[in-house]
Amino acid sequence: MSKEKGNTRDVGERFVNEIDQIEQHYLVGRQKEIQFFHEQLSEMRHRGSILNIYGTGGVGKSYLLDEFRRIAHEAQTRFLLLDSMDFPHNPQDFCLHLLRLLRYHISKDEQTDKLNRLLALCQEAIQQEAESGGVILALDTFEELGEFEYWFREEFMAQLHSKVLVIISGRYPIQGAWLSSPAWRQLICHMPIGDLDYYSVKEYLNRSGFNVEDDIQQIWNKTKGHPLTLSLLVSTTQLHAMQPMAIEEDNGVFAQVVHTWLKELPDPQLRELVETAAVLRHFNQELLTCAMGRPISTEQFLKLVGLSFVRRVDRGWLLHDLMRDAITHELQVRAPEQYSGIRKRCNLYYYELIKESVHKKSVAWETAEWFYYIGDPAILAFFYQNSGTHRWESLNSVNWSEAERYIENRRSSAKEARITYTNPETLERYEYVISMEENLYTLKHIHLQELYELDLSIVKLLRDRQGGLSGLSVIIPINVHTLDYLLTQPLSSAYFTDLSEQRLKELKVPRETNAGYFVKTIDVPDFADQSLRAAAGLTFITHIISAGFLVAAPPANPFFGEIHLGLGCQIAKHAVHYDYDGITPTPYYVIDTRGNKLQSYLNKMLTGLDMLDERRDAQEELSSLTPREMEVVELIIQGLTNMEIACKLYLSEVTVKKHLSNIFRKLNIKNRSQLAFLMGKCQA
């Protein structure tokens, strides 16, 4: 009998070891975290600390904890993993659970001991382990502890042996008293866990048997480097022997990931906020209020931005790409009018913002946001499918050698690019091919020294998330200082020499100001790469209105031509150039939004969307209200109660109610939400 038990144990151990080896084989992209843990492990015998691991659902926190457990085992250090889902959240059950993990034999009497006794037993058992070989105490799913967190910190942690390394893992960084207390704060090491980069995804896919570069690129674009999605997509592909393209139409994998995230949303109102935020590219409280057509309280907004799949960016907040894509797809099918209404309100919001701000400040950011809500399917597919992590920097003496190497590498490794696109409305499929020769046209006639001497701001370099150079732009300001260059150099001379003396005179503004910009090139190695294409496209889009006058001369390829026309460019009527191959007539694309031409351009881009008509209709409805009724409406939109409105306007509450009844009757609406929606259409 004992022999059978021994054999069973051996088989079990071999099985566990084999699982560990397989999991280690597929662990990629966490080298820095693993190296940090090794360092913590070596220091653990001298002092204790708290390692706080946090990140969105499915990002691989538990997988990383398993790797830490294996490393600790090799170092003969005891690793105790407690998932908060495995025990009731009260001190007594926590102590009993921990004692079982420590293999402490608990008698029936001890199980009913008072809490102080159980806590002392836990601390004694941990101390023995710590002194003999070290202890790591890891708590997973920490955000579920609730009120029990206070006792864990103030009672259990406060009495813990000083050489114990504590790992706290959850969706959020630990906050509150952990950070407000200098004593706790100095013990905490933060370890945020993010999505995998392209090279880590490629390594994972190679280990999973995917070696075709196009398949790898497609899976990378679809999963955005999210580990759980990547794992599910690979397993589904292998199970059904499907190509990645076939998976694109199967949202089962992505629905499963979204379900994992939506566990954070027990509140229906919060779920509605998430649905609306998913339709937005970036959001803040003001835009979200506009999108929903009703006021959003600060408390509601803070709950939203506190979710693990929401992150802060320069101009607001955004949802994780996968979350946004999956919820948007579901909302379009389930509630198409609601989805359309959100986009229209946001479109008009930025329309008005651009009109009001264009003469006061740069509207580069607002322009990029506005094009997202215009909703041209091709523009969205080409430039807005990835939130991106690229950044631009000016050419300077420090990065000069890198820029030269980038150009050399581009010229030696140019390849054909194939860009595919399916129109979601017509289901027509398009394929664009940029030949190897055309791929190099964007670097033809680019001389760094000459451009740098002309103006230090002209050449910009694009860096990827890893810090490598992955693109280059040459956008020349048009002014009295640069005009001679533009009149005489390839790519620009044919256009500018064709202008009348009067037009040229208008462009001879002082060097400190610009009459517009000439886009000589926006170059990336591979326009088939979604993130690179987005970085290039959005760079052009941000100049469209801010420039006032924009001229571009891209290669004569259907892809570049259709994109420029889709962005509202006009083809110059009398000027073409032959500067790429000496044979092909290549057009110039122009956008002129100076003065009163801006309104024409904005209206042209909204043609066919019926949004301006909706806005005029809403304004006509509101024109029937008296000035006093409009005052009441404005205060209602701000979220004030009837009593607060009465105090604000020095009226009785009864009078406010009468005004409200008249407003609802005149506008043919029934409640405050409908009023907010109507105001949203009018004021967006």
XYZ file of C-alpha atoms in Angstrom, residues 17-430:
414
model
C 7.498 19.254 -12.953
C 6.509 18.748 -16.570
C 3.819 21.448 -16.298
C 6.377 23.801 -14.748
C 8.811 23.184 -17.613
C 6.132 23.842 -20.246
C 4.988 27.042 -18.526
C 8.570 28.265 -18.274
C 9.042 27.551 -21.977
C 6.146 29.865 -22.873
C 7.002 32.642 -20.418
C 8.241 35.568 -22.522
C 8.736 39.289 -22.147
C 9.205 39.374 -18.369
C 13.003 39.345 -18.138
C 13.211 42.641 -16.242
C 10.642 41.504 -13.665
C 12.399 38.171 -13.186
C 15.787 39.860 -12.810
C 14.305 42.220 -10.202
C 12.875 39.271 -8.267
C 16.280 37.557 -8.242
C 17.754 40.733 -6.756
C 15.016 40.909 -4.129
C 15.580 37.258 -3.279
C 19.273 37.809 -2.680
C 18.558 40.778 -0.394
C 15.701 39.101 1.438
C 17.896 37.529 4.083
C 18.938 41.010 5.195
C 15.654 42.927 5.213
C 11.980 42.500 4.360
C 10.076 44.379 1.694
C 6.755 44.450 -0.150
C 6.665 43.770 -3.881
C 3.455 45.155 -5.408
C 2.558 43.544 -8.761
C -0.418 45.058 -10.576
C -2.031 45.117 -14.015
C -5.266 44.487 -15.900
C -7.077 41.153 -15.919
C -5.350 38.556 -18.106
C -2.059 40.428 -18.293
C -0.155 37.519 -16.701
C 0.240 38.388 -13.009
C -0.536 34.862 -11.774
C 1.690 33.386 -14.480
C 4.543 35.567 -13.239
C 3.882 34.506 -9.629
C 4.282 30.875 -10.736
C 7.687 31.731 -12.171
C 8.650 33.449 -8.904
C 7.560 30.283 -7.067
C 9.871 28.163 -9.255
C 12.790 30.541 -8.703
C 12.201 30.510 -4.929
C 12.073 26.701 -4.930
C 15.439 26.534 -6.702
C 16.841 28.923 -4.089
C 15.423 26.660 -1.316
C 13.170 29.482 -0.143
C 9.642 28.724 1.030
C 7.015 30.271 -1.273
C 3.508 30.582 0.179
C 0.843 31.584 -2.351
C -2.569 32.661 -1.036
C -5.250 33.599 -3.542
C -7.862 35.773 -1.841
C -10.556 33.762 -3.636
C -9.550 30.625 -1.707
C -10.439 31.663 1.856
C -13.156 33.708 3.622
C -12.059 37.277 4.232
C -11.822 37.257 8.010
C -8.767 37.017 10.280
C -9.547 33.567 11.746
C -9.995 31.800 8.389
C -6.948 33.556 6.976
C -4.771 32.276 9.836
C -6.122 28.728 9.504
C -5.540 28.762 5.741
C -1.995 30.024 6.192
C -1.204 27.397 8.839
C -2.366 24.658 6.455
C -0.046 26.005 3.751
C 2.773 25.927 6.298
C 1.843 22.258 6.921
C 1.271 23.010 10.562
C -0.821 20.302 12.192
C -3.817 22.095 13.681
C -5.647 20.291 16.462
C -9.390 20.672 16.925
C -8.786 22.777 20.008
C -6.435 25.100 18.132
C -8.977 25.554 15.341
C -11.324 27.124 17.875
C -8.605 29.135 19.647
C -9.002 32.846 20.000
C -7.673 34.993 17.167
C -4.641 36.232 19.117
C -3.489 32.648 19.645
C -3.957 31.715 15.965
C -2.091 34.837 14.898
C 0.783 33.980 17.250
C 0.949 30.440 15.814
C 1.165 31.846 12.283
C 3.928 34.269 13.198
C 5.920 31.558 15.014
C 5.642 29.132 12.078
C 6.697 31.828 9.587
C 9.618 32.870 11.790
C 10.941 29.299 11.885
C 10.786 29.091 8.091
C 12.391 32.516 7.686
C 15.320 31.646 9.914
C 15.941 28.286 8.256
C 15.742 29.227 4.590
C 13.618 32.284 3.994
C 9.915 32.824 3.306
C 8.050 34.567 0.523
C 4.392 35.283 1.250
C 2.410 36.068 -1.934
C -1.221 37.259 -1.979
C -2.966 37.123 -5.355
C -6.245 38.877 -6.319
C -5.539 41.356 -3.525
C -8.282 43.777 -4.623
C -10.923 41.294 -3.411
C -9.878 41.525 0.271
C -12.174 44.488 0.960
C -12.308 45.541 4.624
C -10.071 42.621 5.583
C -7.154 44.568 4.056
C -7.019 46.811 7.146
C -6.508 43.894 9.555
C -4.002 42.280 7.214
C -1.863 45.422 7.161
C -2.264 46.743 10.701
C -2.262 43.433 12.618
C -0.762 40.652 10.522
C 1.878 42.588 8.538
C 2.862 44.699 11.524
C 3.913 41.527 13.436
C 5.538 39.730 10.487
C 9.172 38.613 10.642
C 11.401 41.336 9.181
C 13.090 39.001 6.649
C 9.892 37.879 4.958
C 9.356 39.121 1.399
C 5.665 39.897 0.860
C 4.222 39.984 -2.664
C 0.886 41.729 -3.147
C -0.623 41.067 -6.572
C -3.827 42.578 -7.963
C -5.407 44.724 -10.628
C -4.531 48.001 -8.912
C -1.472 49.418 -7.133
C -1.890 49.370 -3.361
C -2.922 52.796 -2.140
C -4.388 54.611 0.829
C -2.612 53.923 4.131
C 0.079 51.921 2.316
C 1.306 55.143 0.732
C 0.249 57.785 3.257
C 2.425 56.142 5.919
C 6.149 56.849 5.377
C 6.973 53.587 7.192
C 4.963 51.399 4.797
C 5.779 53.490 1.757
C 9.521 52.971 1.957
C 9.079 49.175 2.042
C 7.047 49.012 -1.186
C 8.577 48.196 -4.579
C 6.084 48.732 -7.432
C 5.988 46.313 -10.379
C 3.362 47.294 -12.981
C 2.728 44.513 -15.539
C 1.782 45.600 -19.047
C 1.075 44.029 -22.415
C 3.855 42.240 -24.312
C 5.841 44.038 -26.999
C 6.002 42.795 -30.580
C 9.253 40.867 -30.121
C 7.902 38.999 -27.093
C 4.703 38.126 -28.965
C 6.786 36.892 -31.885
C 8.908 34.754 -29.560
C 5.777 33.255 -27.968
C 4.293 32.515 -31.379
C 7.526 30.961 -32.637
C 7.521 28.651 -29.620
C 3.879 27.816 -30.410
C 4.690 26.826 -33.990
C 3.814 30.060 -35.801
C 6.668 31.083 -38.085
C 5.011 32.882 -41.011
C 5.739 36.592 -40.629
C 2.343 37.722 -41.999
C 0.501 35.457 -39.510
C 2.627 36.764 -36.649
C 1.977 40.368 -37.663
C -1.756 39.731 -37.913
C -1.965 38.066 -34.491
C 0.101 40.893 -32.998
C -2.285 43.485 -34.463
C -5.327 41.592 -33.237
C -4.188 40.809 -29.687
C -2.348 44.102 -29.025
C 0.144 42.052 -27.003
C -2.400 41.145 -24.318
C -1.174 37.790 -22.877
C -4.547 36.139 -22.154
C -5.911 37.061 -25.577
C -2.719 35.831 -27.216
C -2.890 32.499 -25.380
C -6.597 31.976 -26.152
C -6.188 32.926 -29.792
C -3.247 30.568 -30.270
C -5.015 27.670 -28.543
C -8.196 28.249 -30.575
C -6.198 28.402 -33.812
C -4.363 25.183 -32.986
C -7.543 23.415 -31.856
C -9.504 24.193 -35.001
C -6.523 24.231 -37.381
C -7.634 27.703 -38.537
C -5.590 30.485 -40.052
C -5.507 33.778 -38.127
C -7.743 35.421 -40.756
C -10.535 32.988 -39.942
C -10.312 33.894 -36.270
C -10.833 37.558 -37.113
C -14.534 36.938 -37.584
C -14.854 34.821 -34.431
C -15.232 37.099 -31.412
C -15.500 34.217 -28.915
C -11.915 34.686 -27.759
C -12.320 38.429 -27.309
C -15.697 38.078 -25.630
C -14.032 35.816 -23.061
C -11.360 38.418 -22.352
C -13.935 41.209 -22.043
C -15.948 39.025 -19.655
C -12.814 38.754 -17.483
C -12.557 42.543 -17.353
C -16.255 43.192 -16.849
C -16.148 41.336 -13.535
C -15.041 44.713 -12.178
C -18.429 46.229 -13.083
C -21.216 45.142 -10.726
C -22.843 48.571 -11.054
C -25.128 48.942 -14.170
C -24.476 52.696 -14.304
C -20.724 52.107 -14.343
C -21.154 49.537 -17.117
C -23.039 52.159 -19.167
C -20.140 54.585 -18.669
C -17.684 51.926 -19.854
C -19.796 51.236 -22.954
C -19.824 54.937 -23.819
C -16.113 55.369 -23.091
C -15.398 52.411 -25.392
C -16.837 54.365 -28.330
C -14.503 57.299 -27.567
C -10.878 57.407 -28.618
C -9.789 59.396 -25.572
C -12.115 60.809 -22.969
C -12.395 63.187 -20.043
C -15.364 64.111 -17.876
C -16.516 66.896 -20.202
C -16.446 64.756 -23.365
C -18.080 61.817 -21.599
C -20.904 64.085 -20.432
C -21.393 65.245 -24.014
C -21.279 61.679 -25.376
C -23.891 60.403 -22.926
C -26.149 63.421 -23.311
C -26.460 63.856 -19.545
C -24.290 65.084 -16.657
C -21.679 62.680 -15.251
C -20.868 63.236 -11.600
C -17.262 63.434 -10.440
C -17.833 60.386 -8.245
C -19.010 58.317 -11.234
C -16.118 59.520 -13.361
C -13.508 58.652 -10.718
C -14.951 55.140 -10.456
C -14.590 54.756 -14.214
C -10.976 55.937 -14.438
C -10.090 53.762 -11.439
C -10.809 50.552 -13.383
C -7.793 48.421 -14.220
C -8.373 48.506 -17.993
C -8.508 52.323 -18.085
C -5.234 54.219 -18.304
C -4.225 57.871 -18.093
C -2.684 59.483 -21.168
C -1.521 63.011 -21.969
C -4.940 64.456 -22.827
C -7.302 62.303 -20.760
C -8.008 58.605 -20.380
C -8.566 55.649 -22.677
C -9.731 52.057 -22.467
C -7.468 49.152 -23.320
C -7.513 48.676 -27.118
C -9.024 45.185 -26.876
C -11.730 46.307 -24.489
C -12.615 49.240 -26.726
C -12.722 47.120 -29.895
C -14.818 44.303 -28.404
C -17.390 46.527 -26.646
C -17.713 48.800 -29.684
C -18.369 45.803 -31.928
C -20.992 44.456 -29.514
C -22.667 47.862 -29.105
C -22.878 48.399 -32.879
C -24.796 45.126 -33.201
C -26.961 45.435 -30.071
C -27.741 49.172 -30.077
C -26.724 50.753 -33.410
C -28.672 53.989 -32.831
C -27.097 54.471 -29.408
C -23.646 53.858 -30.916
C -24.308 56.286 -33.772
C -25.654 58.933 -31.401
C -22.523 58.810 -29.233
C -20.233 59.254 -32.250
C -22.318 62.106 -33.660
C -22.306 64.034 -30.386
C -18.535 63.641 -30.103
C -18.105 64.673 -33.735
C -19.997 67.906 -33.174
C -18.118 68.477 -29.897
C -14.780 68.577 -31.740
C -16.302 70.421 -34.711
C -17.235 73.302 -32.430
C -13.960 73.082 -30.515
C -11.928 73.401 -33.713
C -14.024 76.343 -34.932
C -13.647 78.175 -31.620
C -9.970 77.416 -31.028
C -8.300 77.543 -34.432
C -7.390 81.237 -34.152
C -6.321 80.960 -30.509
C -4.097 77.886 -30.365
C -2.887 74.818 -32.220
C -5.681 72.340 -32.846
C -3.474 69.377 -33.776
C -4.881 67.168 -31.016
C -8.482 68.166 -31.680
C -8.077 67.455 -35.412
C -6.846 63.906 -34.778
C -9.777 63.278 -32.433
C -12.285 64.796 -34.867
C -11.247 62.538 -37.755
C -11.804 59.533 -35.511
C -15.471 60.523 -35.051
C -16.046 61.463 -38.694
C -15.930 57.715 -39.115
C -14.518 57.249 -42.626
C -14.049 53.437 -42.596
C -10.729 53.480 -44.464
C -9.219 56.250 -42.306
C -10.296 54.423 -39.134
C -8.900 51.110 -40.374
C -5.591 52.560 -41.533
C -4.746 54.949 -38.698
C -6.899 54.383 -35.606
C -6.727 50.650 -34.870
C -3.856 50.959 -32.418
C -3.413 53.522 -29.629
C 0.331 53.288 -30.268
C 3.405 53.984 -28.195
C 5.603 55.765 -30.732
C 6.990 59.247 -30.123
C 8.642 61.867 -32.300
C 11.828 63.773 -31.473
C 13.790 66.438 -33.362
C 16.985 65.592 -35.207
C 20.013 66.767 -33.214
C 23.718 66.067 -32.735
C 23.006 63.265 -30.240
C 20.775 61.185 -32.532
C 22.402 62.177 -35.838
C 24.327 58.914 -36.269
C 21.185 56.922 -35.528
C 19.325 58.854 -38.224
C 22.036 58.107 -40.782
C 22.004 54.410 -39.865
C 18.219 54.375 -40.162
C 18.411 55.714 -43.736
C 21.179 53.239 -44.611
C 19.217 50.302 -43.229
C 16.079 51.408 -45.043
C 17.900 51.532 -48.353
C 19.503 48.134 -47.862
C 16.443 46.297 -46.562
C 13.467 47.791 -48.453
C 10.680 45.350 -49.213
C 7.247 45.252 -50.792
C 4.322 46.168 -48.510
C 0.816 44.711 -48.897
C -2.009 46.502 -47.107
C -5.409 44.811 -46.946
C -8.656 46.460 -45.976
C -12.284 45.277 -45.827
C -14.983 47.944 -45.808
C -17.266 46.968 -42.874
C -20.311 48.518 -44.559
C -20.010 47.038 -48.067
C -17.778 44.043 -47.152
C -15.671 44.875 -50.217
C -12.072 43.813 -49.814
C -9.200 45.970 -51.070
